[in-house]
Coordinates of C-alpha atoms in Angstrom, one line a residue:
X1 CA 116.5 104.5 -35.9
X2 CA 114.5 107.6 -36.7
X3 CA 111.9 108.3 -34.0
X4 CA 109.4 111.2 -34.3
X5 CA 106.5 112.1 -32.1
X6 CA 103.2 113.9 -32.5
X7 CA 102.4 115.6 -29.2
X8 CA 99.1 117.4 -29.2
X9 CA 97.4 118.9 -26.1
X10 CA 93.8 117.7 -25.3
X11 CA 92.4 121.3 -25.1
X12 CA 89.8 120.8 -27.8
X13 CA 89.4 119.3 -31.3
X14 CA 92.5 118.7 -33.3
X15 CA 93.0 121.6 -35.7
X16 CA 93.7 120.8 -39.3
X17 CA 97.2 122.3 -38.9
X18 CA 97.8 119.7 -36.2
X19 CA 96.8 117.0 -38.7
X20 CA 99.3 118.4 -41.2
X21 CA 102.0 118.2 -38.5
X22 CA 101.1 114.6 -37.7
X23 CA 101.1 113.8 -41.4
X24 CA 104.6 115.2 -42.0
X25 CA 105.8 113.2 -38.9
X26 CA 104.2 110.1 -40.3
X27 CA 105.6 110.5 -43.8
X28 CA 109.1 111.2 -42.6
X29 CA 109.0 108.2 -40.2
X30 CA 107.8 105.8 -42.9
X31 CA 110.3 107.2 -45.4
X32 CA 113.2 106.6 -43.1
X33 CA 112.0 103.3 -41.8
X34 CA 111.5 104.7 -38.4
X35 CA 108.8 104.9 -35.7
X36 CA 106.0 107.5 -34.9
X37 CA 104.9 108.1 -31.4
X38 CA 101.8 109.8 -30.0
X39 CA 102.2 111.6 -26.7
X40 CA 99.4 113.6 -25.0
X41 CA 100.8 116.8 -23.5
X42 CA 98.1 117.6 -20.9
X43 CA 100.2 119.5 -18.3
X44 CA 97.9 122.5 -18.6
X45 CA 95.1 121.0 -16.6
X46 CA 93.1 124.3 -16.6
X47 CA 92.6 124.0 -20.4
X48 CA 91.8 120.2 -20.4
X49 CA 88.7 119.4 -22.4
X50 CA 86.8 116.1 -21.9
X51 CA 86.8 114.0 -25.0
X52 CA 89.6 115.8 -26.8
X53 CA 92.1 113.0 -26.4
X54 CA 89.7 110.4 -27.9
X55 CA 89.0 112.9 -30.7
X56 CA 92.7 113.2 -31.5
X57 CA 93.1 109.4 -31.8
X58 CA 89.9 109.0 -33.8
X59 CA 91.0 111.7 -36.2
X60 CA 94.4 110.2 -36.8
X61 CA 92.8 106.8 -37.4
X62 CA 90.4 108.2 -39.9
X63 CA 93.0 109.9 -42.1
X64 CA 95.2 106.8 -42.0
X65 CA 98.1 108.0 -39.8
X66 CA 99.2 104.8 -37.9
X67 CA 100.8 105.2 -34.5
X68 CA 103.6 102.8 -33.7
X69 CA 104.0 103.6 -30.1
X70 CA 102.4 105.9 -27.6
X71 CA 99.0 106.7 -26.1
X72 CA 96.4 104.2 -27.1
X73 CA 99.1 101.8 -28.4
X74 CA 101.6 101.4 -25.5
X75 CA 105.3 100.9 -25.7
X76 CA 108.5 100.8 -23.7
X77 CA 108.4 104.4 -22.6
X78 CA 104.9 104.4 -21.0
X79 CA 103.1 106.3 -19.7
X80 CA 102.6 108.6 -22.8
X81 CA 100.2 111.0 -21.1
X82 CA 102.3 113.7 -19.4
X83 CA 100.0 114.2 -16.4
X84 CA 101.0 110.6 -15.4
X85 CA 104.7 111.4 -15.6
X86 CA 104.9 114.1 -12.8
X87 CA 107.4 112.2 -10.7
X88 CA 109.8 111.9 -13.7
X89 CA 109.7 115.7 -14.2
X90 CA 110.3 116.4 -10.5
X91 CA 113.4 114.3 -10.6
X92 CA 114.9 116.3 -13.5
X93 CA 113.8 119.6 -12.0
X94 CA 115.7 118.8 -8.9
X95 CA 118.7 118.0 -11.0
X96 CA 118.6 121.5 -12.5
X97 CA 118.1 123.0 -9.0
X98 CA 121.1 121.1 -7.6
X99 CA 123.2 122.2 -10.5
X100 CA 122.3 125.8 -10.1
X101 CA 120.6 125.9 -13.5
X102 CA 117.1 126.6 -12.1
X103 CA 115.8 128.4 -9.0
X104 CA 112.7 129.0 -6.9
X105 CA 110.7 132.1 -7.5
X106 CA 108.1 133.2 -4.9
X107 CA 106.7 136.3 -6.7
X108 CA 102.9 136.3 -6.6
X109 CA 100.8 136.8 -9.7
X110 CA 99.6 140.2 -8.4
X111 CA 103.2 141.4 -7.9
X112 CA 104.2 140.3 -11.4
X113 CA 101.1 141.9 -12.9
X114 CA 101.9 145.2 -11.2
X115 CA 105.5 145.0 -12.6
X116 CA 104.1 144.5 -16.1
X117 CA 101.8 147.5 -15.8
X118 CA 104.7 149.6 -14.6
X119 CA 106.9 148.6 -17.5
X120 CA 104.1 149.1 -19.9
X121 CA 103.5 152.6 -18.6
X122 CA 107.2 153.3 -19.4
X123 CA 106.8 151.9 -22.9
X124 CA 108.5 148.6 -22.5
X125 CA 107.7 145.0 -21.7
X126 CA 108.6 143.2 -18.5
X127 CA 110.8 140.1 -18.7
X128 CA 111.8 137.9 -15.8
X129 CA 115.4 137.6 -16.7
X130 CA 119.0 138.3 -15.7
X131 CA 118.3 142.1 -15.6
X132 CA 115.3 141.9 -13.4
X133 CA 115.6 138.7 -11.3
X134 CA 118.2 140.3 -8.9
X135 CA 115.4 142.6 -7.6
X136 CA 112.7 140.0 -7.3
X137 CA 111.7 137.4 -4.7
X138 CA 113.5 134.2 -5.6
X139 CA 116.2 131.8 -4.3
X140 CA 118.9 133.9 -6.0
X141 CA 118.2 136.9 -3.9
X142 CA 116.9 135.3 -0.6
X143 CA 119.0 133.5 1.9
X144 CA 118.9 129.7 2.2
X145 CA 117.0 130.0 5.5
X146 CA 114.4 132.3 3.9
X147 CA 113.9 129.9 1.0
X148 CA 113.7 126.8 3.3
X149 CA 111.2 128.6 5.4
X150 CA 109.0 129.6 2.5
X151 CA 109.1 126.0 1.2
X152 CA 108.3 124.6 4.7
X153 CA 105.3 127.0 4.9
X154 CA 104.1 125.8 1.5
X155 CA 104.3 129.3 0.2
X156 CA 103.4 129.6 -3.5
X157 CA 106.3 129.2 -5.8
X158 CA 107.4 128.3 -9.3
X159 CA 110.7 126.9 -10.5
X160 CA 112.3 129.0 -13.2
X161 CA 115.2 128.2 -15.6
X162 CA 118.3 130.3 -15.0
X163 CA 119.0 131.8 -18.5
X164 CA 122.6 133.1 -18.9
X165 CA 122.9 136.9 -19.1
X166 CA 125.1 137.2 -22.2
X167 CA 125.2 134.2 -24.4
X168 CA 124.4 133.4 -28.0
X169 CA 122.3 130.3 -28.5
X170 CA 122.6 128.8 -31.9
X171 CA 121.0 125.7 -33.5
X172 CA 120.2 124.3 -36.9
X173 CA 116.7 123.9 -38.2
X174 CA 116.1 121.7 -41.2
X175 CA 113.5 124.1 -42.7
X176 CA 115.1 127.4 -41.6
X177 CA 118.8 126.7 -41.6
X178 CA 120.7 128.3 -38.7
X179 CA 118.8 130.1 -36.0
X180 CA 120.7 132.5 -33.6
X181 CA 119.2 134.0 -30.5
X182 CA 120.8 136.1 -27.8
X183 CA 120.0 135.1 -24.2
X184 CA 119.1 138.7 -23.3
X185 CA 116.0 138.3 -25.4
X186 CA 114.9 135.2 -23.4
X187 CA 112.8 134.9 -20.2
X188 CA 113.7 132.8 -17.3
X189 CA 110.8 130.5 -18.3
X190 CA 108.8 128.6 -15.6
X191 CA 109.7 124.9 -15.6
X192 CA 107.5 123.7 -12.8
X193 CA 104.2 125.3 -11.8
X194 CA 102.8 125.7 -8.3
X195 CA 100.5 122.7 -8.7
X196 CA 103.5 120.5 -9.3
X197 CA 102.8 120.2 -13.0
X198 CA 105.7 120.9 -15.4
X199 CA 105.3 123.4 -18.2
X200 CA 105.5 122.4 -21.8
X201 CA 109.2 123.4 -22.0
X202 CA 110.5 121.0 -19.3
X203 CA 108.2 118.1 -20.0
X204 CA 108.8 118.3 -23.8
X205 CA 112.6 118.2 -23.5
X206 CA 112.6 115.5 -20.8
X207 CA 110.2 113.3 -22.7
X208 CA 111.9 113.7 -26.1
X209 CA 115.1 112.6 -24.5
X210 CA 113.7 109.7 -22.6
X211 CA 111.7 108.5 -25.6
X212 CA 114.7 108.8 -27.8
X213 CA 113.2 111.2 -30.3
X214 CA 115.6 111.9 -33.1
X215 CA 113.6 114.6 -35.0
X216 CA 111.2 117.2 -33.6
X217 CA 108.8 118.2 -36.4
X218 CA 106.3 120.9 -35.1
X219 CA 104.7 124.2 -36.1
X220 CA 106.4 127.5 -36.5
X221 CA 104.7 128.9 -33.4
X222 CA 107.2 126.8 -31.3
X223 CA 110.2 128.3 -33.0
X224 CA 110.7 131.1 -30.3
X225 CA 110.8 128.3 -27.7
X226 CA 113.5 126.3 -29.4
X227 CA 116.4 128.3 -28.0
X228 CA 115.1 127.6 -24.5
X229 CA 114.9 123.9 -25.3
X230 CA 118.4 123.9 -26.7
X231 CA 119.6 125.5 -23.4
X232 CA 117.8 122.7 -21.4
X233 CA 119.5 120.0 -23.5
X234 CA 122.8 121.7 -22.7
X235 CA 122.1 122.0 -19.0
X236 CA 121.1 118.3 -18.8
X237 CA 124.2 117.3 -20.7
X238 CA 122.2 115.9 -23.6
X239 CA 123.5 118.0 -26.4
X240 CA 125.1 115.1 -28.2
X241 CA 121.7 113.3 -28.5
X242 CA 119.5 116.4 -29.0
X243 CA 117.0 115.9 -31.7
X244 CA 117.1 117.7 -35.0
X245 CA 114.5 120.4 -35.4
X246 CA 112.1 121.2 -38.3
X247 CA 109.7 124.0 -37.7
X248 CA 106.8 123.9 -40.2
X249 CA 105.3 127.1 -41.9
X250 CA 102.0 128.4 -40.7
X251 CA 98.7 127.7 -42.3
X252 CA 97.4 131.1 -43.4
X253 CA 93.9 132.5 -43.9
X254 CA 92.6 132.0 -47.5
X255 CA 93.6 135.6 -48.3
X256 CA 97.0 135.0 -46.8
X257 CA 97.0 137.7 -44.0
X258 CA 97.4 135.8 -40.7
X259 CA 97.1 132.4 -39.2
X260 CA 94.1 130.3 -40.1
X261 CA 91.5 130.1 -37.3
X262 CA 88.1 128.6 -36.6
X263 CA 86.6 132.0 -37.0
X264 CA 88.0 132.1 -40.6
X265 CA 86.4 128.8 -41.2
X266 CA 83.0 129.8 -39.8
X267 CA 83.0 133.0 -41.9
X268 CA 84.2 131.1 -45.0
X269 CA 81.8 128.2 -44.6
X270 CA 84.5 125.5 -44.5
X271 CA 85.8 123.1 -41.9
X272 CA 89.1 123.3 -40.0
X273 CA 88.7 120.1 -38.0
X274 CA 89.0 116.6 -39.5
X275 CA 85.9 115.2 -37.7
X276 CA 82.8 116.8 -36.3
X277 CA 83.2 118.2 -32.8
X278 CA 80.5 118.9 -30.3
X279 CA 81.8 121.2 -27.5
X280 CA 81.1 119.5 -24.2
X281 CA 80.6 122.8 -22.4
X282 CA 78.4 124.7 -24.8
X283 CA 77.0 122.0 -27.0
X284 CA 77.9 123.9 -30.1
X285 CA 78.8 121.8 -33.1
X286 CA 81.7 122.3 -35.5
X287 CA 81.6 120.4 -38.8
X288 CA 84.4 118.2 -39.8
X289 CA 86.0 117.4 -43.2
X290 CA 84.6 113.8 -43.0
X291 CA 81.1 115.0 -42.4
X292 CA 81.3 117.5 -45.2
X293 CA 82.0 114.6 -47.5
X294 CA 85.7 114.9 -48.0
X295 CA 87.6 111.6 -48.7
X296 CA 90.5 111.0 -46.4
X297 CA 92.8 110.5 -49.4
X298 CA 91.9 113.9 -50.8
X299 CA 92.4 115.6 -47.4
X300 CA 95.8 113.9 -47.0
X301 CA 96.9 115.0 -50.4
X302 CA 95.7 118.5 -49.9
X303 CA 97.4 118.9 -46.5
X304 CA 100.7 117.4 -47.8
X305 CA 100.9 120.3 -50.3
X306 CA 100.4 123.0 -47.7
X307 CA 104.0 123.8 -47.1
X308 CA 105.7 121.0 -49.1
X309 CA 106.1 120.3 -52.8
X310 CA 107.6 117.2 -54.5
X311 CA 109.6 119.2 -57.0
X312 CA 107.6 117.7 -59.9
X313 CA 104.4 118.4 -61.7
X314 CA 102.6 115.5 -60.1
X315 CA 99.7 116.5 -57.8
X316 CA 97.8 113.4 -57.0
X317 CA 99.6 111.1 -54.6
X318 CA 98.6 107.9 -52.8
X319 CA 99.9 107.6 -49.3
X320 CA 102.6 105.3 -50.4
X321 CA 103.7 107.7 -53.1
X322 CA 103.8 110.6 -50.6
X323 CA 106.0 108.5 -48.3
X324 CA 108.3 107.8 -51.2
X325 CA 108.5 111.4 -52.4
X326 CA 108.6 113.2 -49.0
X327 CA 111.6 114.9 -47.6
X328 CA 111.9 117.6 -44.9
X329 CA 114.2 119.6 -47.1
X330 CA 111.4 120.3 -49.5
X331 CA 109.3 122.0 -46.9
X332 CA 109.2 125.8 -47.5
X333 CA 109.6 128.6 -44.9
X334 CA 106.7 130.7 -46.2
X335 CA 103.2 130.3 -44.8
X336 CA 100.8 128.3 -46.9
X337 CA 97.4 129.8 -47.9
X338 CA 94.5 127.5 -47.0
X339 CA 92.6 127.4 -50.3
X340 CA 89.5 125.3 -49.7
X341 CA 88.7 125.3 -53.4
X342 CA 92.0 123.3 -53.9
X343 CA 90.7 120.8 -51.3
X344 CA 87.5 120.5 -53.3
X345 CA 89.5 119.9 -56.5
X346 CA 91.4 117.1 -54.8
X347 CA 88.1 115.6 -53.6
X348 CA 86.6 115.7 -57.1
X349 CA 89.7 114.0 -58.5
X350 CA 89.7 111.3 -55.9
X351 CA 86.0 110.8 -56.1
X352 CA 86.3 110.2 -59.8
X353 CA 88.7 107.3 -59.1
X354 CA 86.2 105.6 -56.8
X355 CA 84.1 102.7 -58.2
X356 CA 80.4 103.4 -58.2
X357 CA 79.8 100.5 -55.8
X358 CA 82.1 102.3 -53.3
X359 CA 80.0 105.4 -53.1
X360 CA 76.5 104.0 -53.4
X361 CA 76.3 103.1 -49.7
X362 CA 77.0 106.7 -48.7
X363 CA 74.4 107.9 -51.2
X364 CA 71.8 105.5 -49.8
X365 CA 72.6 106.7 -46.2
X366 CA 72.0 110.3 -47.3
X367 CA 68.7 109.3 -49.0
X368 CA 67.6 107.4 -45.9
X369 CA 68.4 110.4 -43.7
X370 CA 66.2 112.6 -45.9
X371 CA 63.3 110.1 -45.9
X372 CA 63.9 108.9 -49.5
X373 CA 63.4 105.2 -50.0
X374 CA 65.5 104.2 -53.1
X375 CA 66.4 100.7 -54.2
X376 CA 70.1 99.8 -54.3
X377 CA 69.8 99.1 -58.0
X378 CA 68.4 102.5 -58.8
X379 CA 70.9 104.2 -56.5
X380 CA 73.7 102.6 -58.3
X381 CA 72.4 103.8 -61.7
X382 CA 72.1 107.3 -60.3
X383 CA 75.6 107.3 -58.9
X384 CA 76.9 106.1 -62.3
X385 CA 75.0 109.0 -64.0
X386 CA 76.5 111.8 -61.8
X387 CA 79.8 110.3 -60.6
X388 CA 82.3 112.2 -62.8
X389 CA 80.4 115.5 -62.5
X390 CA 80.4 116.1 -58.7
X391 CA 82.8 117.1 -55.9
X392 CA 81.0 115.2 -53.1
X393 CA 78.6 112.3 -52.9
X394 CA 76.1 114.6 -51.3
X395 CA 76.2 116.6 -54.6
X396 CA 74.8 113.5 -56.3
X397 CA 71.9 113.3 -53.9
X398 CA 71.2 117.1 -54.3
X399 CA 71.5 117.0 -58.1
X400 CA 69.4 113.9 -58.6
X401 CA 66.3 115.2 -57.0
X402 CA 64.6 115.5 -60.4
X403 CA 64.9 111.7 -60.7
X404 CA 63.2 111.2 -57.3
X405 CA 60.5 113.9 -57.6
X406 CA 58.4 114.8 -60.6
X407 CA 58.8 118.5 -61.5
X408 CA 55.8 120.6 -60.5
X409 CA 57.1 123.9 -61.9
X410 CA 59.2 124.6 -65.0
X411 CA 62.1 127.0 -65.5
X412 CA 60.2 130.1 -66.8
X413 CA 63.3 131.4 -68.7
X414 CA 63.4 128.1 -70.7
X415 CA 59.8 127.7 -71.7
X416 CA 60.5 129.4 -75.0
X417 CA 62.2 126.2 -76.0
X418 CA 58.8 124.6 -76.0
X419 CA 57.0 124.7 -79.4
X420 CA 53.8 123.4 -80.9
X421 CA 56.1 121.0 -82.8
X422 CA 57.4 119.7 -79.5
X423 CA 53.8 119.0 -78.2
X424 CA 53.0 117.1 -81.3
X425 CA 56.1 114.9 -81.2
X426 CA 56.0 114.3 -77.4
X427 CA 52.3 113.4 -77.4
X428 CA 53.1 110.5 -79.7
X429 CA 56.3 109.6 -78.0
X430 CA 54.6 109.4 -74.5
X431 CA 51.9 107.1 -75.8
X432 CA 54.4 104.8 -77.6
X433 CA 56.9 104.4 -74.8
X434 CA 55.1 101.4 -73.4
X435 CA 55.7 99.5 -76.6
X436 CA 59.4 99.4 -76.0
X437 CA 60.1 95.8 -74.8
X438 CA 63.6 96.6 -73.4
X439 CA 63.5 100.1 -72.0
X440 CA 67.0 101.4 -72.2
X441 CA 68.9 104.5 -73.6
X442 CA 69.2 103.1 -77.2
X443 CA 65.6 102.0 -77.6
X444 CA 64.2 105.1 -76.0
X445 CA 66.4 107.3 -78.3
X446 CA 65.5 105.2 -81.4
X447 CA 61.8 105.6 -80.8
X448 CA 62.1 109.3 -80.5
X449 CA 64.2 109.5 -83.6
X450 CA 61.7 107.5 -85.7
X451 CA 58.8 109.7 -84.5
X452 CA 60.7 112.8 -85.4
X453 CA 61.5 111.4 -88.9
X454 CA 57.8 110.5 -89.5
X455 CA 56.9 114.1 -88.7
X456 CA 59.8 115.5 -90.7
X457 CA 61.2 117.1 -87.6
X458 CA 64.9 117.2 -86.5
X459 CA 65.3 115.4 -83.2
X460 CA 68.2 117.6 -82.0
X461 CA 65.9 120.6 -82.0
X462 CA 63.5 118.8 -79.6
X463 CA 65.9 117.7 -77.0
X464 CA 65.9 121.0 -74.9
X465 CA 62.1 120.8 -74.7
X466 CA 62.2 117.2 -73.7
X467 CA 64.8 117.9 -71.0
X468 CA 62.5 120.6 -69.7
X469 CA 59.6 118.2 -69.6
X470 CA 61.6 115.5 -67.8
X471 CA 63.7 117.7 -65.3
X472 CA 61.9 121.0 -65.1
X473 CA 65.1 122.8 -66.4
X474 CA 67.6 122.8 -69.2
X475 CA 70.6 121.6 -67.2
X476 CA 71.5 118.2 -66.0
X477 CA 73.3 114.9 -66.8
X478 CA 72.7 112.7 -69.9
X479 CA 69.0 113.0 -70.7
X480 CA 68.4 109.6 -72.3
X481 CA 70.1 107.9 -69.4
X482 CA 67.9 109.8 -67.0
X483 CA 64.9 108.6 -68.9
X484 CA 66.1 105.0 -68.7
X485 CA 66.4 105.4 -64.9
X486 CA 62.9 106.9 -64.6
X487 CA 61.3 104.1 -66.7
X488 CA 58.7 104.2 -69.4
X489 CA 55.6 105.0 -67.2
X490 CA 57.2 107.8 -65.2
X491 CA 58.6 109.3 -68.4
X492 CA 55.2 109.2 -70.0
X493 CA 53.6 110.9 -67.0
X494 CA 56.1 113.7 -67.0
X495 CA 55.8 114.4 -70.7
X496 CA 52.0 114.5 -70.6
X497 CA 52.1 116.8 -67.6
X498 CA 54.5 119.2 -69.4
X499 CA 52.2 119.2 -72.5
X500 CA 49.3 120.1 -70.2
X501 CA 51.1 122.8 -68.2
X502 CA 53.4 124.3 -70.9
X503 CA 51.9 123.3 -74.2

């Protein structure tokens, strides 16, 4: 059975790139009839952020990515939080030490920093590898007695992987085809830190093996680490069950030059987190796609196309359609530009598909937050009027203000549309509105037409002036429907005020 995992670190809010990774994992698992796991990789305790794990789970739930096994769900391979699996990692670290595939290193941070400075001064970069480890303080250069003594004295140490000196490490990636790396370009990475916590590299490989992960789908930033992981699988004797890799392309800045960051979002005025996030340390708030008014269906569709394409002209997909169409082989290598205008287009299209009754509650909530008391019946009529014109529900609230507040000023560039003829027609129209027994679009329009005919005036020429009287400008949705929503008395008051102020 196909088994994939999404394994974020609780170091802050889940970036939208992480949501895309989770989405691709989910689509692939569902397409293959497999399982999706959630594992929390919190081995870097120094970067742990309170509330981040809950945020990750809440974000996945909101967008509709269902977890089959893992943190928050449980399963046969619990615990799914890496900080609770320390004893497991110690066992496998000892296995590598016993096999001569890993070693103790006692170099201090100060000593390593000094080495880096020395190498930099000579125009090169320091690597802890086959060329340098023979001159450093580790269990490969020290006697067994010295090593045992240092361990007995609780001297600071880390455990490093013994990377072979001259070897080609080759593996296949579903997105990038064959990847070949020479071991001389690799560090002897730390596997276990001085605090007894494993690094990502060790914990990742051990957990993927024990949790029977068949496919590792993750971001391109992990591609340089993949050869190290392949080497670990080999050292443990797990090559035959090693998962297949698929490294996803980067999400790029809107202009395409570099990886998308929160700073880019702040400068561009768009979100990069699925949900609102309040930093527990500073109290600063980052807006989320949900709070900005994006529908989860639109966000999912938008993210799916950032690096993948179905090979057809179809752009709008339900989740079930995405599952049916998705394949890892159609993921591209090139980075994907984060075009927020495309996300807005998706939202506009999905909002159009919503029934008016589905969006009226959000509209009423927005109105309530702004101190506007609107009946549900009127709110429903307003939503119907604006529905197909807007990108977000909040746009309806912003654009309908002329229906909630009588205009006090009129667009000065449009006053030329007002004529003496308009004052004459509208004075009669305002006074006769109350005679309409059923006040609706057709009857309001028929009354205006009959008055224009009696005065030998073309009704079409008066509509711009009437819109100015009703809304204060020359733009807006269907005028007669707006008049119906306002009602006869409010329409009369607006017309008489316009005659007074403009006429």
